[in-house]
Coordinates of C-alpha atoms and ligand atoms in Angstrom, one line a residue:
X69 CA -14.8 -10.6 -53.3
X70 CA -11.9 -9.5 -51.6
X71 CA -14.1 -5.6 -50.9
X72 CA -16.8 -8.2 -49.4
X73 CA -14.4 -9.8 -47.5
X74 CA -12.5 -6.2 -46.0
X75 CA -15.7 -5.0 -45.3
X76 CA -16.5 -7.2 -42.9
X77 CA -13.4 -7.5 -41.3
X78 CA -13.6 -4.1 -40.5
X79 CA -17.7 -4.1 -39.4
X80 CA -16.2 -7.1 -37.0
X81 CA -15.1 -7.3 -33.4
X82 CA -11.4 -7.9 -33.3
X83 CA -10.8 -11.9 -32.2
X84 CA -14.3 -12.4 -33.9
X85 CA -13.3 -16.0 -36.1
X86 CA -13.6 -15.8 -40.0
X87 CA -16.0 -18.8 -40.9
X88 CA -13.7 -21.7 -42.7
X89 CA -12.3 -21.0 -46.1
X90 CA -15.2 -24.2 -47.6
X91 CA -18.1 -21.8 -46.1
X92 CA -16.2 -18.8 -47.5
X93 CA -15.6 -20.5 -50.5
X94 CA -20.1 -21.0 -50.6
X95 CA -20.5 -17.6 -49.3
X96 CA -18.8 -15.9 -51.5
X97 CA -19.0 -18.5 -54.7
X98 CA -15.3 -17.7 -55.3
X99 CA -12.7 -20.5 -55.8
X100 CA -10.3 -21.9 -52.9
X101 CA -7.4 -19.7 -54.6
X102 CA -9.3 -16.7 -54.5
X103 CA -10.6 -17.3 -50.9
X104 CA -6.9 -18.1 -49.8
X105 CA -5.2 -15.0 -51.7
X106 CA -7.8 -12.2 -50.2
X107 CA -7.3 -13.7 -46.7
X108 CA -3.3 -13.5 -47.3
X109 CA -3.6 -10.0 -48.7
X110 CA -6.1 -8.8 -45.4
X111 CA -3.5 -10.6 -43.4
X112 CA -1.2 -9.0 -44.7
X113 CA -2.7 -5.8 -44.3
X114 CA -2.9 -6.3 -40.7
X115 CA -6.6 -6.9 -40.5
X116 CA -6.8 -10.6 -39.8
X117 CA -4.5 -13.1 -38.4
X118 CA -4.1 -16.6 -38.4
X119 CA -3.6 -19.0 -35.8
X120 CA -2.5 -22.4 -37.3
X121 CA -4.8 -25.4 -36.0
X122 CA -7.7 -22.7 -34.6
X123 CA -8.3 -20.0 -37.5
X124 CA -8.3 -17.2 -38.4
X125 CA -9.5 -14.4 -36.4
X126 CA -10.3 -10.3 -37.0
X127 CA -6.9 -8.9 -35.8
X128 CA -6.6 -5.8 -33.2
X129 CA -7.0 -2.6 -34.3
X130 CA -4.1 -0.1 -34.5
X131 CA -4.8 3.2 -33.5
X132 CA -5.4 5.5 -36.2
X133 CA -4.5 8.0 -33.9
X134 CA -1.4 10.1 -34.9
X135 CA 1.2 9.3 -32.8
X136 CA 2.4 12.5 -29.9
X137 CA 5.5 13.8 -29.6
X138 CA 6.1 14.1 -26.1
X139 CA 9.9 14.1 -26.3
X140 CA 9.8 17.9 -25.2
X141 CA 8.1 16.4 -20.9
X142 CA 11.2 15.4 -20.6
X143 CA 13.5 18.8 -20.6
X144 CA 10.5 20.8 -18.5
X145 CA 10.1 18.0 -16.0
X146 CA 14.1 17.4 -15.5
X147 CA 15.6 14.6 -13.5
X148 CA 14.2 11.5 -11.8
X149 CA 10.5 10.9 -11.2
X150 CA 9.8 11.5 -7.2
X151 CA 8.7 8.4 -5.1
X152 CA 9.6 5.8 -8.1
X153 CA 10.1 3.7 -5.3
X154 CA 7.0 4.2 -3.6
X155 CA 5.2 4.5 -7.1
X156 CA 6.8 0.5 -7.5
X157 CA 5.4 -0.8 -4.1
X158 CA 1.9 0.3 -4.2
X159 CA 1.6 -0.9 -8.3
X160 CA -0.7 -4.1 -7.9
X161 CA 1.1 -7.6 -8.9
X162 CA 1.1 -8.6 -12.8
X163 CA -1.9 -11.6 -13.1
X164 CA -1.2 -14.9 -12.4
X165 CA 1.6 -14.5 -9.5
X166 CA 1.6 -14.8 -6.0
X167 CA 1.5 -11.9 -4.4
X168 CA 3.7 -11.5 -1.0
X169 CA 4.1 -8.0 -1.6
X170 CA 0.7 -6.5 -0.3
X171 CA 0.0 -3.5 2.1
X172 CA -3.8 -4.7 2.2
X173 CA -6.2 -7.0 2.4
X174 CA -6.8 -9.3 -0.4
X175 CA -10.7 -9.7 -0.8
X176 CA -11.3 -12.5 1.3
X177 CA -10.4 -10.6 4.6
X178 CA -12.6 -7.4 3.3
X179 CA -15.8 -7.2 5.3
X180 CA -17.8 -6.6 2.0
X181 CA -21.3 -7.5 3.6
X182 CA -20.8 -5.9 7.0
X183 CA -19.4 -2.4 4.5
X184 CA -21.9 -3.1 1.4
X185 CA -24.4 -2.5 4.4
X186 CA -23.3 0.6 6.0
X187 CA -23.0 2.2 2.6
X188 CA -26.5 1.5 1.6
X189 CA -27.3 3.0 5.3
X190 CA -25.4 5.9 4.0
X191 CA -27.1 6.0 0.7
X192 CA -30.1 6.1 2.1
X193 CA -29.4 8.9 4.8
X194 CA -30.2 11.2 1.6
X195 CA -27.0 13.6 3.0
X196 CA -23.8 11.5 1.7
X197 CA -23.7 14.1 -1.3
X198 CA -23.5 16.9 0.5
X199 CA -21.0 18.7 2.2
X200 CA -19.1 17.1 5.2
X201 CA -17.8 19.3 7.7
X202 CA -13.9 20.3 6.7
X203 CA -12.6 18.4 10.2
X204 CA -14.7 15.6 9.6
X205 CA -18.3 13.8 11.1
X206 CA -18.6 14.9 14.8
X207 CA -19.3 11.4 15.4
X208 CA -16.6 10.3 13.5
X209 CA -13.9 12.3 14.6
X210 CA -15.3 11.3 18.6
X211 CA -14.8 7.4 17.6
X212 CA -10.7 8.4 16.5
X213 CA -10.7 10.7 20.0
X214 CA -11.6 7.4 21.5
X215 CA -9.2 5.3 20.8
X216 CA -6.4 7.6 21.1
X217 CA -6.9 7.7 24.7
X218 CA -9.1 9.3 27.5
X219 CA -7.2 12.7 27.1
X220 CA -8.6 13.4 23.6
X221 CA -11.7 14.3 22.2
X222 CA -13.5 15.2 18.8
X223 CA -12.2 18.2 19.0
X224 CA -8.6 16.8 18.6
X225 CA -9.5 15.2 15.2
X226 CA -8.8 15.9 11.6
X227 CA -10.6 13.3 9.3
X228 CA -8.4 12.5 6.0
X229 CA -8.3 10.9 3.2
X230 CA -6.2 8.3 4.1
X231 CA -2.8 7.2 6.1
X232 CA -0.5 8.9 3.0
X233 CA -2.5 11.7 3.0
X234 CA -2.1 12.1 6.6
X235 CA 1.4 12.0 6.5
X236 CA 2.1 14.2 4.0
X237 CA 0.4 16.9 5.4
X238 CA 1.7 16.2 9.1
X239 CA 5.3 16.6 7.2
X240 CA 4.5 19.4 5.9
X241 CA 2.7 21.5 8.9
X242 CA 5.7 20.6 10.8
X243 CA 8.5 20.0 9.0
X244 CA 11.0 23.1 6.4
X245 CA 12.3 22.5 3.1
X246 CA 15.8 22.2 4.1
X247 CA 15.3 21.1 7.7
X248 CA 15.2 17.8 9.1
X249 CA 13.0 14.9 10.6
X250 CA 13.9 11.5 12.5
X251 CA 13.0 8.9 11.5
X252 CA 12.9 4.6 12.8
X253 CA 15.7 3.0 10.5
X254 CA 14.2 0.8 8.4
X255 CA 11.0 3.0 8.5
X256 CA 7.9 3.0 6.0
X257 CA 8.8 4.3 2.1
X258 CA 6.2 6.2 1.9
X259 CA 7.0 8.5 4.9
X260 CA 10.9 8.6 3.1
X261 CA 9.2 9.4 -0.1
X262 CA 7.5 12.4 1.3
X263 CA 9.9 14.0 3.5
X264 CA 12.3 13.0 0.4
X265 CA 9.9 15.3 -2.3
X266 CA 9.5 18.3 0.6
X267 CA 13.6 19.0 0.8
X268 CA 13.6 17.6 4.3
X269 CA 16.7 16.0 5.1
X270 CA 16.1 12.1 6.8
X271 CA 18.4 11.6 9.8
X272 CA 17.6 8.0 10.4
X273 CA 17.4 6.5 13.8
X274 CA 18.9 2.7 14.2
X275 CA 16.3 0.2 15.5
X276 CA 16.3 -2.9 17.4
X277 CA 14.1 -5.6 18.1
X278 CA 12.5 -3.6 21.0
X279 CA 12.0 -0.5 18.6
X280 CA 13.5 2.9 18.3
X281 CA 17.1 2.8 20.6
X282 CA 16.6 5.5 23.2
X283 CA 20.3 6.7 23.2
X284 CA 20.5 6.4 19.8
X285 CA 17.9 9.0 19.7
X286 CA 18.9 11.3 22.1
X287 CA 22.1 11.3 19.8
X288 CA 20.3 12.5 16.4
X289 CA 18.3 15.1 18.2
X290 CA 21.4 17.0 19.7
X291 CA 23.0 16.8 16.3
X292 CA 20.1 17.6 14.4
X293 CA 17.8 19.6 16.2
X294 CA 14.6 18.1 14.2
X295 CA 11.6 19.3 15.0
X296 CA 9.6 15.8 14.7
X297 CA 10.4 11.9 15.1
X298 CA 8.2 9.9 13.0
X299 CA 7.4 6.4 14.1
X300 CA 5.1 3.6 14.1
X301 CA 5.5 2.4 17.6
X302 CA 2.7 -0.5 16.7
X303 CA 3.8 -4.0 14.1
X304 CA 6.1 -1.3 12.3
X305 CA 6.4 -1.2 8.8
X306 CA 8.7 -3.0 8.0
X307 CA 10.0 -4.9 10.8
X308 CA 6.7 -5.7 12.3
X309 CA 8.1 -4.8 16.1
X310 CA 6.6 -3.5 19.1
X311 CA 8.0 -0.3 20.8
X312 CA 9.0 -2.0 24.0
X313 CA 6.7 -0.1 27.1
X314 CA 9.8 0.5 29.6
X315 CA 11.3 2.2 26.2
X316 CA 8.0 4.6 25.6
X317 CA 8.3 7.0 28.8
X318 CA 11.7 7.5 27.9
X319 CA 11.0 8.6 23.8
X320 CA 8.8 10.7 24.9
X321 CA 11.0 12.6 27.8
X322 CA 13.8 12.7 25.0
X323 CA 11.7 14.7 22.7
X324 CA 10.0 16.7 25.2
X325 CA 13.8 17.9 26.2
X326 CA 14.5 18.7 22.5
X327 CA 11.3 20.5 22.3
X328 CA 10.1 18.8 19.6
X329 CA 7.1 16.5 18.8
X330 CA 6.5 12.3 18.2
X331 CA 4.5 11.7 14.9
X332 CA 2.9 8.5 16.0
X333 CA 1.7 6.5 12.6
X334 CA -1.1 3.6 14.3
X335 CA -1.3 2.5 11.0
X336 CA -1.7 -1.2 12.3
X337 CA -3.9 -0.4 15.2
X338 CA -6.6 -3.4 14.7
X339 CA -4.0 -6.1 12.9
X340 CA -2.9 -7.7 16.6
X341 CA -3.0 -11.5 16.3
X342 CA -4.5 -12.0 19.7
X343 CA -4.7 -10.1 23.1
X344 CA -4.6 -7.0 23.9
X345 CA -2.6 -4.4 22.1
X346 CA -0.4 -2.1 23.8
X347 CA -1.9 1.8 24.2
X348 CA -1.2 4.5 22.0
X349 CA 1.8 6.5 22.5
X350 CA -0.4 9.1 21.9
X351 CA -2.3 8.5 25.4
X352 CA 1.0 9.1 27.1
X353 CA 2.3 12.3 25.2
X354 CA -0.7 14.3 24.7
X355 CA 0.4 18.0 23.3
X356 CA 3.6 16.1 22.2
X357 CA 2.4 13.4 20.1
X358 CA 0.6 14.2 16.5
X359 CA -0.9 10.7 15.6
X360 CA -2.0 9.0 13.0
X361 CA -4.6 6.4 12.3
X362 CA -6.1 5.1 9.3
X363 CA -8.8 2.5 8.1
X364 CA -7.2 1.5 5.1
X365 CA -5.6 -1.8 6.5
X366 CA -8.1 -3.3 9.1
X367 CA -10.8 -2.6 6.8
X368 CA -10.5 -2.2 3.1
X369 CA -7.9 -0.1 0.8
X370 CA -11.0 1.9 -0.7
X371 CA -12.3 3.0 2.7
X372 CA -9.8 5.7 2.5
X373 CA -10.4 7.1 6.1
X374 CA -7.9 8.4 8.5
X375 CA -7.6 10.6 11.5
X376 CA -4.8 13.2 12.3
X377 CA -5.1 14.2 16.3
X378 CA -3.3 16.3 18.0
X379 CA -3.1 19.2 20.7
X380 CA -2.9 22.8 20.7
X381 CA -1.6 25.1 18.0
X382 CA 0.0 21.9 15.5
X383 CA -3.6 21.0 14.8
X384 CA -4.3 24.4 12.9
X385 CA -1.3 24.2 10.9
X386 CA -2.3 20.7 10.1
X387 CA -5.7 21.8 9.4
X388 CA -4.5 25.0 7.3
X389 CA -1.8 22.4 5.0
X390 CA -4.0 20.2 4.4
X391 CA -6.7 22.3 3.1
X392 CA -4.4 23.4 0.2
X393 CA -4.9 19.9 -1.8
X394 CA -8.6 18.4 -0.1
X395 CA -11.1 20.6 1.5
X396 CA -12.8 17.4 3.4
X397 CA -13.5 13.6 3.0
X398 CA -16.1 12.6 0.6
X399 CA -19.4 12.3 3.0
X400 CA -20.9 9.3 1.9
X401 CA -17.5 8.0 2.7
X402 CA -17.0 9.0 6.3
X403 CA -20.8 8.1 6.5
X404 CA -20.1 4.2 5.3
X405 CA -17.1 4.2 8.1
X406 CA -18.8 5.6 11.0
X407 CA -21.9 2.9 10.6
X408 CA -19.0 0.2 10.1
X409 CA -16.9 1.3 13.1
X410 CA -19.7 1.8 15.8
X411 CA -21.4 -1.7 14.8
X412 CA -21.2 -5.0 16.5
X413 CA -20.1 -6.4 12.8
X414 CA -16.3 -4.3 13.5
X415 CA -15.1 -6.3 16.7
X416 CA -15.8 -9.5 15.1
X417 CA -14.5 -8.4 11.4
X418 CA -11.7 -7.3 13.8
X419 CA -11.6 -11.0 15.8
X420 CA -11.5 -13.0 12.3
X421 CA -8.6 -10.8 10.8
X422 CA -6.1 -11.1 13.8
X423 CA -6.9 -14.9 14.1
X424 CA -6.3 -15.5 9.9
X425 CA -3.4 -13.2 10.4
X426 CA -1.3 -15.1 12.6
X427 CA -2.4 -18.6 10.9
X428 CA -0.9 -16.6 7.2
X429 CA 2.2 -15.7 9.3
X430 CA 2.5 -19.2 11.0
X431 CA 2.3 -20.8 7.8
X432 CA 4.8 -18.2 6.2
X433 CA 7.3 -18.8 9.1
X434 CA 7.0 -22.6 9.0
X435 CA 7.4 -22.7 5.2
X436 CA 10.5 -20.9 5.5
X437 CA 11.8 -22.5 8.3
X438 CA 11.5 -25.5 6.1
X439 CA 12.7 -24.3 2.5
X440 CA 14.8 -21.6 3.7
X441 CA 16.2 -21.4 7.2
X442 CA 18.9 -19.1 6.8
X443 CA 16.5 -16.2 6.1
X444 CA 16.8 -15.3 9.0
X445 CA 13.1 -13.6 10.7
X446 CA 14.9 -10.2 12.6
X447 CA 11.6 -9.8 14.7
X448 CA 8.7 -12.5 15.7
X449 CA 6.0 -10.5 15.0
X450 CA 2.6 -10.5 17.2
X451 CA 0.7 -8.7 14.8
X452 CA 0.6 -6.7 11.4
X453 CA 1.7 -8.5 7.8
X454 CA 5.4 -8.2 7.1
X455 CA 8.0 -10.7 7.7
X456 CA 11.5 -8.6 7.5
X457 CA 13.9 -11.6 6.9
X458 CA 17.8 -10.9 6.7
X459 CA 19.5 -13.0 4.1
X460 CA 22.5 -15.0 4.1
X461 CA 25.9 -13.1 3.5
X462 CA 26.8 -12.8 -0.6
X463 CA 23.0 -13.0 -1.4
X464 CA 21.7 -9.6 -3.3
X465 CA 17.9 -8.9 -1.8
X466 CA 17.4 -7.1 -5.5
X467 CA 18.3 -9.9 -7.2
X468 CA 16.4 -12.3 -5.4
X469 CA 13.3 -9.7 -5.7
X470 CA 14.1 -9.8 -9.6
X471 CA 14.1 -13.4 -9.8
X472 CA 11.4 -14.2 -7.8
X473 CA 9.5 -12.1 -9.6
X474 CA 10.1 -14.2 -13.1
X475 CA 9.4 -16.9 -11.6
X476 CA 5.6 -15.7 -10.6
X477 CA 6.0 -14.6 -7.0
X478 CA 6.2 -11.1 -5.6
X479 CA 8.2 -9.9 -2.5
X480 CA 10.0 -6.7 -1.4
X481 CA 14.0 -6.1 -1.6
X482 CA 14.3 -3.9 1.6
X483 CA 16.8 -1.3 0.0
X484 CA 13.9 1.2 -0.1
X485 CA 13.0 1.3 3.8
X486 CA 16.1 2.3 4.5
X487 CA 16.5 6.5 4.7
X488 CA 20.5 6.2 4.4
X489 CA 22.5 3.3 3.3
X490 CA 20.9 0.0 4.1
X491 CA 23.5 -1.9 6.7
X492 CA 22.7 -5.3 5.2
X493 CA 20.8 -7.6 2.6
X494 CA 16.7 -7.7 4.1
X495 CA 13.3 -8.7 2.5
X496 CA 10.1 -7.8 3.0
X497 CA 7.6 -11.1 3.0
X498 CA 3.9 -9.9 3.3
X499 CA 0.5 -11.8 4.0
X500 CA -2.3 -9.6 3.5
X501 CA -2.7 -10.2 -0.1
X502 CA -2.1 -14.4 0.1
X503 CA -4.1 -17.0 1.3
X504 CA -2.3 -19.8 3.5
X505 CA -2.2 -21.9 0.4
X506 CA -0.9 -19.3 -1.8
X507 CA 1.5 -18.5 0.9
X508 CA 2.8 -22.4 0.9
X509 CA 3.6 -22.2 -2.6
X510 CA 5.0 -18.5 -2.8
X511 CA 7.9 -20.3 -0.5
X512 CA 8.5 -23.1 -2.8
X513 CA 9.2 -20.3 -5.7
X514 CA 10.9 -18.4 -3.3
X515 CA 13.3 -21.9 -2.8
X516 CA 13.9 -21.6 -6.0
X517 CA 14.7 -18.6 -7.0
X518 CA 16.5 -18.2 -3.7
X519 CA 18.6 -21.3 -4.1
X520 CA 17.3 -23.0 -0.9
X521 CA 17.2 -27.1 -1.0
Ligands
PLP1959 C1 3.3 2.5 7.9 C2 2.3 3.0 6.9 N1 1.7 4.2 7.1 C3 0.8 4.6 6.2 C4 0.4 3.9 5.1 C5 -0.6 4.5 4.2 O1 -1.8 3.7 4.1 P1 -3.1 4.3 3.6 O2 -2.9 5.6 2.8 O3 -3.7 3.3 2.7 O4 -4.0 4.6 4.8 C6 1.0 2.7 4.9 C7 0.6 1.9 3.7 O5 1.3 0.9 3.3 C8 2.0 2.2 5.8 O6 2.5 1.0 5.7

């Protein structure tokens, strides 16, 4: 009886329920004290388990599998895993909590129909599985050109897999193991994370409210003769400013006297709230900017598009690093974007995200303003999805992060965009991935694991 019983535990789905021990009992024709020993024994034996007041259920299955021994990784792949930190910020948030962590869109701000629709255009074009051109579509890389500025044309334009992708191989056509880059202070983890894993030394670059500090900049040239200054002169990551126009002319002289070139990173260019959004510092430096723009963020996190331009010689080093780890961008791919990017469907996709955009970071900065109002907001920002908030002396951002997170909401401690020491206590509050709603309560959590009234 007991065999009969095994048996079918193990031809059973695991969480399948056992019928009651009476219908055993007439299955079977065994006695309640036979019934109720076998399913003790089988419980026992890790095949079935009971769940007092609903019953008793075919148990997971352990893995028969022997287990590895793996202990030996370890001594071949040494110290520290690189980009833990930027490993921790793109891993998505556990079920269940709010997320105010987000570097994209959550699905209701995706353009499905309006992308579902280029694809199946794609699809049908019958040439999405072939080979795409190693710089990119034609037509693609002439829509980038476009909006870099009238100077530029498709023959200015890599096509990428991706912002990330862009910037590690702009790091690494331009910059020396050993050597050093610029960078905006706070600046984007990712960028750190690269320069970080290729030996380049970070010389970071204090910011204000206006953007990158001119003099400050001049400064860490002279003393470290870099050969780049990576910025995102548009709703930086994570502050969320604006480079100020009267300070652009003047960044640009600066590095043109240090003979060295702007890595411009328009990863924002399309998440303005309203109006129009200032040029591309690109369109004033051309042959000293390298720029960067990707779809990822205006568009979906799978549409993993991007475009490196630049002038002159830097192009074919970018070209030759990058064709080390990707030869091109997936055709069907670049196919889907260029439909979605030269259709009607993109200027209003474009319209709707700004306009739920600033009601998110409304409602973000109310709530706060409410719950909490000595985080204090460093920068109003008129576009992107990060609030960089400074917190009240004694108050540990990590901690907060840590305890916000028990408590089912996710934000950013700021420690990680800093390239050197971070000067204070900061968070990062995103909107992208929360609706209004979600948003409104991600405060009240935040009030309480904040200590706010
Ligand atoms: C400033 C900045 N640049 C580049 C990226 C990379 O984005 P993606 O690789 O999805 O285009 C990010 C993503 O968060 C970012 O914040």
């Amino acid at each position: 009886m007991e065999q009969l019983l095994r048996q079918r535990c193990l031809a059973g789905e695991s969480g399948d329920r056992l019928p009651s021990v009476r219908q055993l009992m007439s299955e079977l024709a065994a006695s309640p004290v036979t019934v109720s020993r076998a399913l003790k024994r089988l419980e026992q034996e890790g095949l079935l388990q009971t769940q007092p007041g609903s019953g008793t259920f075919i148990a997971a299955r352990k893995s028969t599998r022997p287990r590895l021994d793996l202990a030996w990784q370890s001594l071949v792949l040494g110290a520290a895993p690189p980009a833990a930190a930027l490993h921790a910020l793109v891993s998505e948030a556990a079920p269940g909590s709010i997320m105010l962590a987000s570097g994209y869109c959550d699905p209701s701000l995706i353009p499905v129909k309006e992308l579902s629709k280029a694809a199946r255009r794609a699809l049908g074009s019958g040439s999405g599985w072939g080979r795409a051109p190693l710089s990119g579509l034609p037509e693609l890389r002439a829509w980038f050109a476009r909006g870099v500025g009238p100077d530029y044309s498709d023959e200015d334009v890599l096509v990428v897999q991706g912002g990330q992708a862009a910037i590690h191989t702009v790091f690494r056509a331009v910059t020396k193991p050993g050597g050093s880059l610029l960078v905006e202070s706070p600046t984007y983890v990712g960028a750190i994370e690269v320069a970080r894993a290729l030996g380049v030394e970070l010389v970071p670059v204090p910011c204000d409210a206006l953007g990158v500090v001119p003099e400050f900049l001049e400064r860490a040239f002279e003393q470290s003769r870099a050969p780049a200054f990576y910025c995102q002169p548009l709703h930086q990551n994570p502050t969320g400013s604006v480079l100020a126009l009267e300070r652009r002319g003047e960044v640009l002289d600066i590095a043109r006297r240090h003979t060295a070139f702007v890595i411009e990173d328009d990863y924002a260019r399309g998440l303005t709230y309203g109006g129009a959004a200032p040029h591309t510092l690109a369109s004033q430096g051309p042959g000293q900017v390298i720029y960067i723009r990707s779809l990822t963020k205006c568009l979906a996190a799978s549409l993993r598009v991007a475009a490196i331009c630049g002038k002159g010689p830097v192009l074919e080093r970018v070209a030759a690093a990058r064709v080390l780890e990707d030869f091109f961008v997936p055709r069907l791919l670049q196919e889907t974007a260029l439909g979605l990017v030269t259709s009607r469907a993109f200027e209003r996709h474009l319209a709707r995200l700004g306009r739920v955009l600033q009601e998110r970071m409304q409602t973000l900065q109310e709530a706060l303003a409410a719950r909490l109002p000595e985080w204090r907001p460093v920068v109003q920002p008129s576009g992107g999805f990060h609030l960089w908030l400074e917190l009240p002396p004694g108050m540990s951002a990590e901690d907060l992060s840590q305890r916000a997170a028990r408590l089912g909401v996710r934000i950013n401690a700021g420690s990680g965009w800093f390239p050197a020491e971070p000067p204070g206590q900061y968070v990062r509050i995103s909107i992208a991935g929360a609706t209004s709603e979600e948003i409104r309560q991600g405060v009240e959590r935040l009030a309480l694991a904040g200590g706010g009234s």
